[in-house]
Amino acid sequence: MNTDAGRHFNFRKRPLPADGLFHRRLHDRQRKRSFLLDAVPSCFFQLPPIPPEAGSAAFDMGNFFSSGCMPRDGGLGLYRDWVDASQDAPDLTVATRDDARLPNGVHRRILDSRKAALQATAAPPLFYKDALEKAGSHDKRLEELEVETRLQYEILDELRKPKEDLSQFFIPLTAEDEKRVHDCLYGSGSSSNVLVLHESSNIEVSREKIRCLRPHGWLNDEVINLYLELLKEREMREPKRSLKCHFFNTFFYKKLACGKTGYDYRSVKRWTTSKKLGYELIECDKIFVPVHQNVHWCLAIINMKAKTLQYLDSLGDNDPRVLRMLAKYIVEEVKDKSNKEIDISSWTDEVVDYNPLQQNGYDCGMFMLKYIDFLSRGASLSFGQEHMEYFRKRTVKEILRLHAD
């Protein structure tokens, strides 16, 4: 029966809803838990502890949530709670407060970079046109405003034009690359099987470790440090396309900041001898320092060329301790290796608020790597959350080839 009467033939049965509502209702129970996780304030739930496996070689945020129950925010809310509750970063503050200040008195309010960019490029409302129509006369001031507005439009149009060729950062993977990456991440084989060995650094990456580059994985030290080695080699291979940079590995900052009395220059003094590096840090344009805040990757940059200390956090947060540590470090380092004095008091501390931000609870490591990748070539941070899946695959490809494009 295809008539309306036929739909109600059995009065004991509930009429079948039109417009596909039946199909949606059928899945309500499956979606209910995910909805509650998103809709109910987190204060009504006890914060789940940081899982012990989070420190493993391949912790996967997708596996942490039971089947099909990944929150709509990709676990970002829970991840923020973990970061805030981390004992390893007791002073980590969300720098969205008006009173957030850096040691040198730099006052900056951190905003979501996308929101800030939209606010910066949004066309100003033309309220004066209504006033002009009501006034019925060509007021001089209104004419000046019109000229100024046209000028601002021209400036914004110029800013919107691409200033650089970023195609090198978004080269599509070939079908062969896609297959190789998929086999590496999801194929069979022993998890302990070593897939690549970087001989000069003696870093080896097993199948288990590289699986941190699956969509919901937290990046581990081995993958990050090997990729930084590849960036070093790319700079040496293509000096004209790169800045003069130094890339510290993931263990440097912990070693520097976690001595018996806190700051400990002696523990890292031998990391940067001219014999090991072939250059001195004072000769670099930028020095990249990965910072691990227990469950969260951030990036600090000693910008020798611009005389700034920069902090980039894909959650938009701020930890002034890091910049204080590195300011002290670079003074001692230059004095020890180059026998020169640096007046760090004239430098600027900067919490970068134009960097792309993560929108889930598992991509901080990938954001940090791409900050380094782009900035080491002097490129703007022209990427976002939507590129992370591609970047993960590309990183697998480059690691397997031991060659950063």
C-alpha positions as a Python dict, from the first residue, in 0.01 Angstrom:
ca = {
    (1, 'M'): (0, 0, 0),
    (2, 'N'): (151, 329, -109),
    (3, 'T'): (-136, 555, 2),
    (4, 'D'): (-148, 753, 326),
    (5, 'A'): (-425, 516, 445),
    (6, 'G'): (-192, 225, 381),
    (7, 'R'): (73, 381, 600),
    (8, 'H'): (-172, 376, 893),
    (9, 'F'): (-327, 36, 811),
    (10, 'N'): (-207, -125, 1133),
    (11, 'F'): (-323, 126, 1396),
    (12, 'R'): (-116, -46, 1663),
    (13, 'K'): (204, 44, 1482),
    (14, 'R'): (352, 389, 1492),
    (15, 'P'): (310, 569, 1158),
    (16, 'L'): (633, 573, 957),
    (17, 'P'): (765, 930, 961),
    (18, 'A'): (815, 1101, 631),
    (19, 'D'): (1129, 1279, 506),
    (20, 'G'): (1370, 1015, 632),
    (21, 'L'): (1301, 1079, 1001),
    (22, 'F'): (1273, 707, 1067),
    (23, 'H'): (1631, 651, 957),
    (24, 'R'): (1757, 928, 1183),
    (25, 'R'): (1557, 806, 1484),
    (26, 'L'): (1695, 459, 1431),
    (27, 'H'): (2042, 587, 1518),
    (28, 'D'): (1945, 818, 1806),
    (29, 'R'): (2059, 571, 2073),
    (30, 'Q'): (2397, 533, 1907),
    (31, 'R'): (2441, 910, 1896),
    (32, 'K'): (2303, 987, 2240),
    (33, 'R'): (2626, 932, 2431),
    (34, 'S'): (2830, 1141, 2188),
    (35, 'F'): (2567, 1416, 2213),
    (36, 'L'): (2581, 1416, 2591),
    (37, 'L'): (2959, 1441, 2587),
    (38, 'D'): (2930, 1755, 2376),
    (39, 'A'): (2622, 1913, 2532),
    (40, 'V'): (2673, 1864, 2905),
    (41, 'P'): (2932, 2089, 3071),
    (42, 'S'): (3247, 1902, 3168),
    (43, 'C'): (3207, 2016, 3530),
    (44, 'F'): (2934, 1750, 3570),
    (45, 'F'): (3181, 1474, 3487),
    (46, 'Q'): (3485, 1360, 3679),
    (47, 'L'): (3791, 1432, 3468),
    (48, 'P'): (3927, 1102, 3331),
    (49, 'P'): (4290, 1065, 3438),
    (50, 'I'): (4565, 1083, 3178),
    (51, 'P'): (4591, 722, 3060),
    (52, 'P'): (4921, 544, 3136),
    (53, 'E'): (4948, 442, 2771),
    (54, 'A'): (4968, 811, 2673),
    (55, 'G'): (5342, 785, 2720),
    (56, 'S'): (5371, 490, 2486),
    (57, 'A'): (5518, 495, 2138),
    (58, 'A'): (5181, 515, 1966),
    (59, 'F'): (4898, 644, 2185),
    (60, 'D'): (4585, 682, 1975),
    (61, 'M'): (4315, 922, 2093),
    (62, 'G'): (4059, 740, 1877),
    (63, 'N'): (4119, 416, 2067),
    (64, 'F'): (4086, 596, 2400),
    (65, 'F'): (3720, 668, 2332),
    (66, 'S'): (3500, 360, 2306),
    (67, 'S'): (3373, 260, 1963),
    (68, 'G'): (3198, 540, 1778),
    (69, 'C'): (3198, 781, 2073),
    (70, 'M'): (3462, 1033, 1969),
    (71, 'P'): (3320, 1371, 2079),
    (72, 'R'): (3233, 1622, 1812),
    (73, 'D'): (3523, 1839, 1922),
    (74, 'G'): (3767, 1557, 1848),
    (75, 'G'): (3851, 1525, 2217),
    (76, 'L'): (3974, 1887, 2235),
    (77, 'G'): (3785, 1965, 2558),
    (78, 'L'): (3921, 1661, 2739),
    (79, 'Y'): (4268, 1723, 2602),
    (80, 'R'): (4264, 2083, 2729),
    (81, 'D'): (4166, 1952, 3072),
    (82, 'W'): (4459, 1710, 3066),
    (83, 'V'): (4698, 1988, 2969),
    (84, 'D'): (4566, 2218, 3243),
    (85, 'A'): (4585, 1942, 3503),
    (86, 'S'): (4934, 1835, 3402),
    (87, 'Q'): (5171, 1832, 3697),
    (88, 'D'): (5456, 1890, 3458),
    (89, 'A'): (5327, 2236, 3368),
    (90, 'P'): (5184, 2393, 3685),
    (91, 'D'): (5227, 2748, 3556),
    (92, 'L'): (5078, 2684, 3213),
    (93, 'T'): (4817, 2955, 3172),
    (94, 'V'): (4556, 3009, 2908),
    (95, 'A'): (4668, 3343, 2773),
    (96, 'T'): (4329, 3485, 2689),
    (97, 'R'): (4321, 3703, 2995),
    (98, 'D'): (4370, 4075, 2973),
    (99, 'D'): (4636, 4064, 3242),
    (100, 'A'): (4857, 3805, 3069),
    (101, 'R'): (5207, 3952, 3065),
    (102, 'L'): (5550, 3835, 2961),
    (103, 'P'): (5865, 3900, 3165),
    (104, 'N'): (5974, 4199, 2958),
    (105, 'G'): (5639, 4369, 2991),
    (106, 'V'): (5505, 4257, 2656),
    (107, 'H'): (5128, 4271, 2681),
    (108, 'R'): (4939, 4066, 2431),
    (109, 'R'): (4597, 3907, 2429),
    (110, 'I'): (4594, 3574, 2254),
    (111, 'L'): (4303, 3509, 2022),
    (112, 'D'): (4203, 3222, 1799),
    (113, 'S'): (4413, 3288, 1490),
    (114, 'R'): (4128, 3222, 1248),
    (115, 'K'): (3893, 3454, 1437),
    (116, 'A'): (4161, 3719, 1465),
    (117, 'A'): (4237, 3693, 1094),
    (118, 'L'): (3871, 3726, 1005),
    (119, 'Q'): (3838, 4027, 1231),
    (120, 'A'): (4148, 4182, 1079),
    (121, 'T'): (4037, 4134, 719),
    (122, 'A'): (3664, 4196, 757),
    (123, 'A'): (3545, 4497, 562),
    (124, 'P'): (3457, 4790, 793),
    (125, 'P'): (3083, 4868, 814),
    (126, 'L'): (2992, 5163, 595),
    (127, 'F'): (2773, 5345, 849),
    (128, 'Y'): (2865, 5680, 700),
    (129, 'K'): (2665, 5604, 383),
    (130, 'D'): (2340, 5603, 580),
    (131, 'A'): (2444, 5926, 745),
    (132, 'L'): (2525, 6076, 406),
    (133, 'E'): (2182, 5986, 266),
    (134, 'K'): (2005, 6129, 569),
    (135, 'A'): (2209, 6445, 567),
    (136, 'G'): (2143, 6498, 199),
    (137, 'S'): (2467, 6689, 159),
    (138, 'H'): (2831, 6610, 80),
    (139, 'D'): (2990, 6669, 412),
    (140, 'K'): (3368, 6710, 385),
    (141, 'R'): (3440, 6468, 665),
    (142, 'L'): (3224, 6199, 507),
    (143, 'E'): (3407, 6241, 179),
    (144, 'E'): (3735, 6193, 362),
    (145, 'L'): (3599, 5879, 526),
    (146, 'E'): (3499, 5743, 187),
    (147, 'V'): (3848, 5799, 50),
    (148, 'E'): (4003, 5637, 358),
    (149, 'T'): (3769, 5339, 329),
    (150, 'R'): (3856, 5289, -38),
    (151, 'L'): (4223, 5301, 56),
    (152, 'Q'): (4167, 5038, 327),
    (153, 'Y'): (3991, 4815, 75),
    (154, 'E'): (4290, 4842, -157),
    (155, 'I'): (4528, 4757, 127),
    (156, 'L'): (4316, 4454, 228),
    (157, 'D'): (4297, 4334, -133),
    (158, 'E'): (4675, 4355, -150),
    (159, 'L'): (4711, 4163, 177),
    (160, 'R'): (4481, 3888, 52),
    (161, 'K'): (4698, 3826, -251),
    (162, 'P'): (4942, 3537, -201),
    (163, 'K'): (5289, 3674, -132),
    (164, 'E'): (5471, 3346, -180),
    (165, 'D'): (5456, 3019, -361),
    (166, 'L'): (5350, 2760, -103),
    (167, 'S'): (5290, 2479, -350),
    (168, 'Q'): (5604, 2298, -225),
    (169, 'F'): (5427, 2238, 108),
    (170, 'F'): (5117, 2082, -49),
    (171, 'I'): (5248, 1848, -319),
    (172, 'P'): (4982, 1576, -367),
    (173, 'L'): (5081, 1219, -294),
    (174, 'T'): (5088, 986, -591),
    (175, 'A'): (4877, 669, -597),
    (176, 'E'): (5196, 473, -530),
    (177, 'D'): (5277, 697, -231),
    (178, 'E'): (4925, 656, -92),
    (179, 'K'): (4951, 277, -113),
    (180, 'R'): (5292, 269, 53),
    (181, 'V'): (5176, 498, 333),
    (182, 'H'): (4861, 291, 390),
    (183, 'D'): (5057, -34, 400),
    (184, 'C'): (5300, 119, 649),
    (185, 'L'): (5028, 242, 885),
    (186, 'Y'): (4775, -39, 855),
    (187, 'G'): (4953, -334, 694),
    (188, 'S'): (5046, -658, 862),
    (189, 'G'): (5388, -732, 1006),
    (190, 'S'): (5566, -734, 1339),
    (191, 'S'): (5521, -411, 1535),
    (192, 'S'): (5888, -425, 1636),
    (193, 'N'): (6004, -446, 1276),
    (194, 'V'): (6241, -153, 1205),
    (195, 'L'): (6121, 29, 893),
    (196, 'V'): (6391, 297, 868),
    (197, 'L'): (6728, 371, 1023),
    (198, 'H'): (6880, 718, 1003),
    (199, 'E'): (7247, 635, 1025),
    (200, 'S'): (7399, 975, 1111),
    (201, 'S'): (7169, 1022, 1413),
    (202, 'N'): (7123, 649, 1482),
    (203, 'I'): (6747, 701, 1507),
    (204, 'E'): (6540, 399, 1410),
    (205, 'V'): (6166, 394, 1361),
    (206, 'S'): (5972, 72, 1396),
    (207, 'R'): (5628, -9, 1258),
    (208, 'E'): (5479, 50, 1603),
    (209, 'K'): (5640, 393, 1640),
    (210, 'I'): (5548, 525, 1296),
    (211, 'R'): (5184, 433, 1360),
    (212, 'C'): (5163, 744, 1577),
    (213, 'L'): (5107, 914, 1239),
    (214, 'R'): (4768, 748, 1205),
    (215, 'P'): (4482, 1005, 1213),
    (216, 'H'): (4429, 1017, 1594),
    (217, 'G'): (4780, 936, 1715),
    (218, 'W'): (5000, 1142, 1946),
    (219, 'L'): (5343, 1194, 1791),
    (220, 'N'): (5638, 1037, 1971),
    (221, 'D'): (6001, 1143, 2016),
    (222, 'E'): (6143, 909, 1753),
    (223, 'V'): (5920, 1032, 1472),
    (224, 'I'): (5965, 1399, 1566),
    (225, 'N'): (6342, 1376, 1605),
    (226, 'L'): (6390, 1185, 1281),
    (227, 'Y'): (6183, 1443, 1093),
    (228, 'L'): (6393, 1724, 1241),
    (229, 'E'): (6705, 1544, 1114),
    (230, 'L'): (6548, 1541, 768),
    (231, 'L'): (6482, 1914, 790),
    (232, 'K'): (6849, 1970, 881),
    (233, 'E'): (6955, 1773, 575),
    (234, 'R'): (6712, 1964, 355),
    (235, 'E'): (6866, 2292, 467),
    (236, 'M'): (7216, 2167, 384),
    (237, 'R'): (7092, 2035, 51),
    (238, 'E'): (6904, 2353, -46),
    (239, 'P'): (7067, 2645, 139),
    (240, 'K'): (6920, 2908, -94),
    (241, 'R'): (6565, 2796, -15),
    (242, 'S'): (6609, 2778, 361),
    (243, 'L'): (6709, 3000, 650),
    (244, 'K'): (7019, 2918, 852),
    (245, 'C'): (6861, 2719, 1134),
    (246, 'H'): (6945, 2489, 1420),
    (247, 'F'): (6698, 2219, 1522),
    (248, 'F'): (6726, 2094, 1879),
    (249, 'N'): (6574, 1753, 1945),
    (250, 'T'): (6290, 1681, 2185),
    (251, 'F'): (6523, 1603, 2477),
    (252, 'F'): (6709, 1935, 2482),
    (253, 'Y'): (6462, 2151, 2672),
    (254, 'K'): (6394, 1886, 2937),
    (255, 'K'): (6765, 1848, 2993),
    (256, 'L'): (6812, 2227, 3015),
    (257, 'A'): (6515, 2298, 3242),
    (258, 'C'): (6504, 1995, 3469),
    (259, 'G'): (6835, 1988, 3650),
    (260, 'K'): (6859, 1942, 4026),
    (261, 'T'): (6807, 2315, 4074),
    (262, 'G'): (6595, 2375, 3764),
    (263, 'Y'): (6790, 2555, 3494),
    (264, 'D'): (7109, 2365, 3415),
    (265, 'Y'): (7332, 2495, 3132),
    (266, 'R'): (7608, 2247, 3211),
    (267, 'S'): (7388, 1952, 3115),
    (268, 'V'): (7360, 2077, 2755),
    (269, 'K'): (7687, 2266, 2722),
    (270, 'R'): (7848, 1999, 2502),
    (271, 'W'): (7550, 1964, 2269),
    (272, 'T'): (7661, 2253, 2050),
    (273, 'T'): (8037, 2238, 2013),
    (274, 'S'): (8176, 2360, 1682),
    (275, 'K'): (8320, 2015, 1625),
    (276, 'K'): (7975, 1858, 1644),
    (277, 'L'): (7782, 2122, 1452),
    (278, 'G'): (8034, 2281, 1219),
    (279, 'Y'): (7894, 2622, 1315),
    (280, 'E'): (7801, 2827, 1621),
    (281, 'L'): (7447, 2917, 1725),
    (282, 'I'): (7522, 3289, 1698),
    (283, 'E'): (7550, 3236, 1322),
    (284, 'C'): (7194, 3103, 1292),
    (285, 'D'): (6884, 3294, 1186),
    (286, 'K'): (6652, 3079, 1396),
    (287, 'I'): (6695, 2813, 1663),
    (288, 'F'): (6400, 2577, 1705),
    (289, 'V'): (6332, 2421, 2045),
    (290, 'P'): (6054, 2158, 2080),
    (291, 'V'): (5891, 2179, 2423),
    (292, 'H'): (5694, 1889, 2569),
    (293, 'Q'): (5447, 1992, 2839),
    (294, 'N'): (5385, 1638, 2965),
    (295, 'V'): (5097, 1565, 2725),
    (296, 'H'): (5131, 1856, 2486),
    (297, 'W'): (5385, 1965, 2223),
    (298, 'C'): (5473, 2335, 2188),
    (299, 'L'): (5750, 2521, 2007),
    (300, 'A'): (5993, 2789, 2120),
    (301, 'I'): (6213, 2983, 1878),
    (302, 'I'): (6527, 3181, 1952),
    (303, 'N'): (6515, 3422, 1659),
    (304, 'M'): (6873, 3548, 1642),
    (305, 'K'): (6807, 3758, 1333),
    (306, 'A'): (6504, 3944, 1468),
    (307, 'K'): (6628, 3941, 1830),
    (308, 'T'): (6307, 3788, 1961),
    (309, 'L'): (6210, 3487, 2170),
    (310, 'Q'): (5894, 3330, 2033),
    (311, 'Y'): (5647, 3080, 2176),
    (312, 'L'): (5398, 2894, 1956),
    (313, 'D'): (5128, 2677, 2109),
    (314, 'S'): (4858, 2514, 1897),
    (315, 'L'): (4615, 2557, 2190),
    (316, 'G'): (4687, 2931, 2203),
    (317, 'D'): (4835, 2903, 2553),
    (318, 'N'): (5143, 3061, 2707),
    (319, 'D'): (5424, 2943, 2936),
    (320, 'P'): (5659, 3237, 3017),
    (321, 'R'): (5902, 3002, 3196),
    (322, 'V'): (6014, 2860, 2863),
    (323, 'L'): (6121, 3196, 2721),
    (324, 'R'): (6298, 3290, 3046),
    (325, 'M'): (6494, 2964, 3034),
    (326, 'L'): (6595, 3013, 2671),
    (327, 'A'): (6691, 3377, 2723),
    (328, 'K'): (6929, 3268, 2995),
    (329, 'Y'): (7056, 2983, 2781),
    (330, 'I'): (7144, 3183, 2470),
    (331, 'V'): (7338, 3439, 2676),
    (332, 'E'): (7551, 3166, 2832),
    (333, 'E'): (7583, 2973, 2508),
    (334, 'V'): (7713, 3268, 2305),
    (335, 'K'): (7949, 3366, 2585),
    (336, 'D'): (8084, 3012, 2613),
    (337, 'K'): (8115, 2924, 2242),
    (338, 'S'): (8171, 3262, 2073),
    (339, 'N'): (8316, 3464, 2362),
    (340, 'K'): (8063, 3741, 2298),
    (341, 'E'): (7811, 3921, 2516),
    (342, 'I'): (7444, 3946, 2419),
    (343, 'D'): (7226, 4218, 2569),
    (344, 'I'): (6910, 4011, 2599),
    (345, 'S'): (6726, 4297, 2774),
    (346, 'S'): (6675, 4462, 2435),
    (347, 'W'): (6512, 4149, 2290),
    (348, 'T'): (6135, 4106, 2262),
    (349, 'D'): (5941, 3814, 2408),
    (350, 'E'): (5657, 3718, 2179),
    (351, 'V'): (5370, 3478, 2228),
    (352, 'V'): (5274, 3423, 1867),
    (353, 'D'): (4900, 3471, 1823),
    (354, 'Y'): (4878, 3432, 1446),
    (355, 'N'): (4972, 3064, 1438),
    (356, 'P'): (4713, 2806, 1325),
    (357, 'L'): (4540, 2627, 1615),
    (358, 'Q'): (4440, 2265, 1656),
    (359, 'Q'): (4071, 2177, 1675),
    (360, 'N'): (4103, 1834, 1838),
    (361, 'G'): (4290, 1650, 2111),
    (362, 'Y'): (4566, 1480, 1913),
    (363, 'D'): (4731, 1703, 1650),
    (364, 'C'): (4962, 1920, 1865),
    (365, 'G'): (5275, 1734, 1756),
    (366, 'M'): (5184, 1765, 1389),
    (367, 'F'): (5118, 2138, 1426),
    (368, 'M'): (5456, 2182, 1596),
    (369, 'L'): (5638, 2001, 1315),
    (370, 'K'): (5468, 2212, 1049),
    (371, 'Y'): (5547, 2534, 1237),
    (372, 'I'): (5913, 2432, 1211),
    (373, 'D'): (5881, 2313, 850),
    (374, 'F'): (5725, 2638, 726),
    (375, 'L'): (5923, 2884, 939),
    (376, 'S'): (6259, 2722, 860),
    (377, 'R'): (6196, 2822, 500),
    (378, 'G'): (6080, 3172, 589),
    (379, 'A'): (5723, 3089, 484),
    (380, 'S'): (5405, 3213, 649),
    (381, 'L'): (5201, 2966, 853),
    (382, 'S'): (4940, 2923, 581),
    (383, 'F'): (4779, 2599, 688),
    (384, 'G'): (4509, 2480, 925),
    (385, 'Q'): (4340, 2186, 1089),
    (386, 'E'): (4201, 2074, 752),
    (387, 'H'): (4555, 1996, 629),
    (388, 'M'): (4659, 1768, 914),
    (389, 'E'): (4547, 1441, 756),
    (390, 'Y'): (4753, 1523, 446),
    (391, 'F'): (5054, 1631, 654),
    (392, 'R'): (5049, 1304, 848),
    (393, 'K'): (5057, 1102, 527),
    (394, 'R'): (5325, 1323, 378),
    (395, 'T'): (5539, 1284, 690),
    (396, 'V'): (5514, 905, 663),
    (397, 'K'): (5622, 925, 301),
    (398, 'E'): (5918, 1150, 378),
    (399, 'I'): (6032, 935, 671),
    (400, 'L'): (6016, 616, 466),
    (401, 'R'): (6227, 786, 197),
    (402, 'L'): (6452, 960, 455),
    (403, 'H'): (6408, 1275, 252),
    (404, 'A'): (6211, 1591, 341),
    (405, 'D'): (6064, 1764, 33),
}
